C-alpha positions in Angstrom: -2.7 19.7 17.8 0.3 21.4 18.9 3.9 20.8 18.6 5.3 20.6 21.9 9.0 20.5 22.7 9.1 18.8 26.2 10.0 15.6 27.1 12.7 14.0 24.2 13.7 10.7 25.6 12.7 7.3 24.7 10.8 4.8 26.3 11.9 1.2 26.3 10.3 -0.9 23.3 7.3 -2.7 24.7 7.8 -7.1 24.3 4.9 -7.4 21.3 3.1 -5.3 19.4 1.5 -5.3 16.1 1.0 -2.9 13.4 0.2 -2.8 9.4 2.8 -3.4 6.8 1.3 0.9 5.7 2.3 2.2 8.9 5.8 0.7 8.6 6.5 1.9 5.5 5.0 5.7 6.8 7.5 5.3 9.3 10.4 4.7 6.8 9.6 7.1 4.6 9.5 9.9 7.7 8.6 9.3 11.2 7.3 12.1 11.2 4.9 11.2 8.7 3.8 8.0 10.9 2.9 10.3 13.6 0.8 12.7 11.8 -1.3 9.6 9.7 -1.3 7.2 12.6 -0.8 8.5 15.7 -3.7 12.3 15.4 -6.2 10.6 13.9 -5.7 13.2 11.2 -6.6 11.4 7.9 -4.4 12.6 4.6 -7.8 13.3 2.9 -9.7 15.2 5.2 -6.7 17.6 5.0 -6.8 18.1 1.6 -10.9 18.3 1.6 -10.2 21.2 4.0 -7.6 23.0 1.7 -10.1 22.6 -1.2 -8.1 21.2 -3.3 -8.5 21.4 -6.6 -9.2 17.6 -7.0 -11.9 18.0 -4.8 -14.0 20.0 -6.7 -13.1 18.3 -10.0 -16.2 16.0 -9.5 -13.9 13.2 -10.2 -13.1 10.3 -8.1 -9.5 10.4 -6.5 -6.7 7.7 -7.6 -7.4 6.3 -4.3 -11.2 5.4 -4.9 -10.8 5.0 -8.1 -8.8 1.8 -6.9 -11.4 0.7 -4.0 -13.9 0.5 -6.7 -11.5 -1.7 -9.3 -10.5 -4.0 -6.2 -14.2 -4.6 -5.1 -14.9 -5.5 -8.7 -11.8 -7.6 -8.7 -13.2 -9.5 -5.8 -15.9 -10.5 -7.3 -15.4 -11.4 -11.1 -13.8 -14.6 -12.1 -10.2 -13.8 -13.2 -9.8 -16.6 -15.3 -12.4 -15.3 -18.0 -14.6 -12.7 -17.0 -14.0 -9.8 -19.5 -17.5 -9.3 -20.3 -17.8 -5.5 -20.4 -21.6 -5.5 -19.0 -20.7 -7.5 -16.3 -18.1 -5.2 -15.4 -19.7 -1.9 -15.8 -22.3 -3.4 -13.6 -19.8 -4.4 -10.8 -19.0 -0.7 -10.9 -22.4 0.4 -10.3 -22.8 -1.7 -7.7 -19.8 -0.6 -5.4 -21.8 2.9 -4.7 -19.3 5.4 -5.3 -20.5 8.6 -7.1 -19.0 7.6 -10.5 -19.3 10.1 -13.8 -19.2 8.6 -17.2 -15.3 9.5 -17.7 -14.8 7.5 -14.4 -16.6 4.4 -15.1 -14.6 4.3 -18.6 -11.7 4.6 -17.0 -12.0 2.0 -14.0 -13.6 -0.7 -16.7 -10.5 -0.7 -19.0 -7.9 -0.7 -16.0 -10.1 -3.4 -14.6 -10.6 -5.4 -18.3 -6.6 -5.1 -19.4 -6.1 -6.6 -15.8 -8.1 -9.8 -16.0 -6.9 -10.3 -19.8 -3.0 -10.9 -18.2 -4.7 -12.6 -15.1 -6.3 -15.1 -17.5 -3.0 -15.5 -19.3 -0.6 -16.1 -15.9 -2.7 -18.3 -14.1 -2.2 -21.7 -14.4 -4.8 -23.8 -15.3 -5.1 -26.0 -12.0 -4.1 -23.2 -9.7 -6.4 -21.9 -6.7 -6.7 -18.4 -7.0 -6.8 -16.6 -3.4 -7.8 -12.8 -3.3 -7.7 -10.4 -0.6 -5.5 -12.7 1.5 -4.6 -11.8 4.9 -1.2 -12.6 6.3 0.6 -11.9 9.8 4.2 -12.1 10.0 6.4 -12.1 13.6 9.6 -11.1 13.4 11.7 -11.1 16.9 14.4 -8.4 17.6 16.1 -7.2 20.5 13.9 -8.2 23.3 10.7 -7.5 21.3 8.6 -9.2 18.8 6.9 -6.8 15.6 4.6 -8.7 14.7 3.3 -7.3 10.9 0.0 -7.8 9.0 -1.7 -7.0 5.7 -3.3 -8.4 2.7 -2.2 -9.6 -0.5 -4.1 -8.4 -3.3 -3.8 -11.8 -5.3 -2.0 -15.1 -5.2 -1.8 -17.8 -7.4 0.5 -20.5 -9.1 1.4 -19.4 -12.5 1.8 -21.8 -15.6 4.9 -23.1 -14.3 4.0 -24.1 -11.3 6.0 -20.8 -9.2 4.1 -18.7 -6.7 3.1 -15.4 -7.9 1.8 -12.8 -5.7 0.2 -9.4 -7.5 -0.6 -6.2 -5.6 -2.5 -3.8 -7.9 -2.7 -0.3 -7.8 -4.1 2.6 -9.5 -1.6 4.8 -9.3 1.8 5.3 -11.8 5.0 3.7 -10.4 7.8 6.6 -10.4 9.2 7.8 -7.4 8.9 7.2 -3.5 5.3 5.2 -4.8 7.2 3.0 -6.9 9.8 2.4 -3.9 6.5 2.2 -1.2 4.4 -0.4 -3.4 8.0 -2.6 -4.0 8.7 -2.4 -0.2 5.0 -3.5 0.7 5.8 -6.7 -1.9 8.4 -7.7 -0.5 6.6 -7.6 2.8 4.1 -9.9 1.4 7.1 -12.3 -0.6 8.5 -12.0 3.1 5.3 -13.9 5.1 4.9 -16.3 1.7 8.8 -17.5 2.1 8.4 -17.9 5.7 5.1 -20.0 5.7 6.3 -21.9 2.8 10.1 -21.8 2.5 9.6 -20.4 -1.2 10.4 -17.1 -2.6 7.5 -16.0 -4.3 7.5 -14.2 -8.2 5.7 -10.6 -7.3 4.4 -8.6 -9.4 3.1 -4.4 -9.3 0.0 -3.7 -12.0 -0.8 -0.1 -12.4 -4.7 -0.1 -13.4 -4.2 2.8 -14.4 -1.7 2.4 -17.0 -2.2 -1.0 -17.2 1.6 -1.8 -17.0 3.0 -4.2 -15.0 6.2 -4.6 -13.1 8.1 -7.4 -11.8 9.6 -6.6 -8.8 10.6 -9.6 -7.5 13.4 -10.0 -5.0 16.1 -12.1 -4.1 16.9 -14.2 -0.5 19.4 -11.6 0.2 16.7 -8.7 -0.7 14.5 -10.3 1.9 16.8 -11.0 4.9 18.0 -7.0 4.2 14.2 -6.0 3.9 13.3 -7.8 7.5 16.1 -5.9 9.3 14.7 -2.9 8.2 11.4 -3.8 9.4 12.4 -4.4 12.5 14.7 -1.6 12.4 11.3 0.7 12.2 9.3 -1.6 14.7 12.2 -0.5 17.7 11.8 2.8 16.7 8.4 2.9 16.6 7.9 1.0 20.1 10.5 3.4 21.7 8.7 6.4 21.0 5.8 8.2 23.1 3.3 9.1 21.0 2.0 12.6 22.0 4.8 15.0 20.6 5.7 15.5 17.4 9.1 16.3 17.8 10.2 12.8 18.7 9.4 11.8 15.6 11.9 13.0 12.8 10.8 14.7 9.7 12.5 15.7 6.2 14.4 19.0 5.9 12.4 21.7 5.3 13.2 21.8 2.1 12.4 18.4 1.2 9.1 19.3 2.5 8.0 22.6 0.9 8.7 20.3 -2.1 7.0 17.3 -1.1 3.0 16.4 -1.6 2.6 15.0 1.5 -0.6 15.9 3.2 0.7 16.6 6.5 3.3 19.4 5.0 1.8 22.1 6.4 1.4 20.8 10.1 5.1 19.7 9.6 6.4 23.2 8.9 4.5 24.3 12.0 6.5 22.0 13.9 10.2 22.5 15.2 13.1 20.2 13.4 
């Protein structure tokens, strides 16, 4: 992979294309960051496997699949009442990830506090849909983006309002708590326009088993799907071999930064 410095112009935006509600917000944060994780085939975590990072040798899980095992348990369990600790450490074992006892602890109490406020916010008559897919078309300037993802959870609370939930095992501070509320109001986004209703959203860290409501307004929305579409043009305008088309951080916002793609960003010309 090198960074080449030919060739800076812009091709037209092709008529329809479709891409996940991640990439866009890659592409938000830093272009350049949505052409190294998206367009290399350079994953963030086989980086840092080749770095040997110190979390790799740790022979604990990362946040990341620490939060594939609690949503395949979450799949599974019935969020209405299932806070039965043996069923739950047995959903654990059963997703095949190499967990140690501090692990499994760890993922079953983030997973248990989560289903105790499901229990309490779901209203008694509600469906309860997990994992749902959505795909959203929004039409610019002479192109359609057309954006897809999944909500974690939705479901009609006591009151009868929408509530979607996307849960995380992370802590909210920072550019992750601006990424997770930007990828809600992606979802509240498709929910208002198959329904005509602005949704109640809500971020759970199973991790610290907090929860934040994050819910926006009408005005929140129409700003957020400008800037979608905003990114979507400037996605579909670019060509996708060089990485100087695509705009990074200062330098110094870099050397500061955790990305995984810092060091082949340095490499690269401004």
């Amino acid at each position: 992979l090198t960074c080449s410095t030919r060739s800076k112009s812009l091709r037209p935006p092709v008529s329809t294309f479709t891409l996940p509600v991640t990439a866009l917000l890659d592409y938000l944060h830093c272009p350049r960051l949505y052409y190294f994780s998206r367009r290399t085939g350079l994953e963030g975590e086989m980086l840092r496997a080749l770095v040997d990072e110190p979390r790799f040798r740790s022979g604990s899980l990362s946040a990341a699949d620490k939060g594939q095992v609690a949503h395949r348990v979450l799949e599974q369990v019935d969020m209405r009442s299932s806070t039965n600790r043996d069923e739950i450490r047995r959903r654990i074992s059963e997703t095949g990830y190499p967990l140690n006892v501090r692990d499994t602890a760890e993922i079953e109490e983030g997973v248990t506090a989560f289903i105790q406020e499901a229990a309490r916010l779901i209203g008694p008559l509600s469906a309860v849909h997990r994992e749902r897919p959505f795909l959203l078309a929004l039409k610019g300037s002479g192109f359609t983006l057309r954006v897809r993802g999944v909500m974690d959870l939705l479901f009609e609370d006591r009151e009868g309002r929408p509530v979607i939930v996307d849960y995380k095992y992370a802590a909210f501070e920072g550019r992750e708590l601006n990424t997770y509320r930007d990828q809600l109001r992606t979802y509240a986004l498709a929910f208002r326009r198959e329904t005509g209703i602005i949704p109640r959203t809500l971020l759970w860290s199973l991790r610290e088993h907090t929860v934040r409501d994050v819910s926006p307004s009408a005005d929140e929305l129409d700003g957020w799907e400008a800037a979608l579409l905003q990114a979507g043009s400037g996605i579909a305008g670019r060509e996708g071999g060089n990485p100087t088309l695509w705009p990074g951080k200062s330098r110094e916002e870099c050397e500061k930064s955790d990305c995984d793609y810092r060091g082949l960003c340095l490499s690269c010309p401004s």
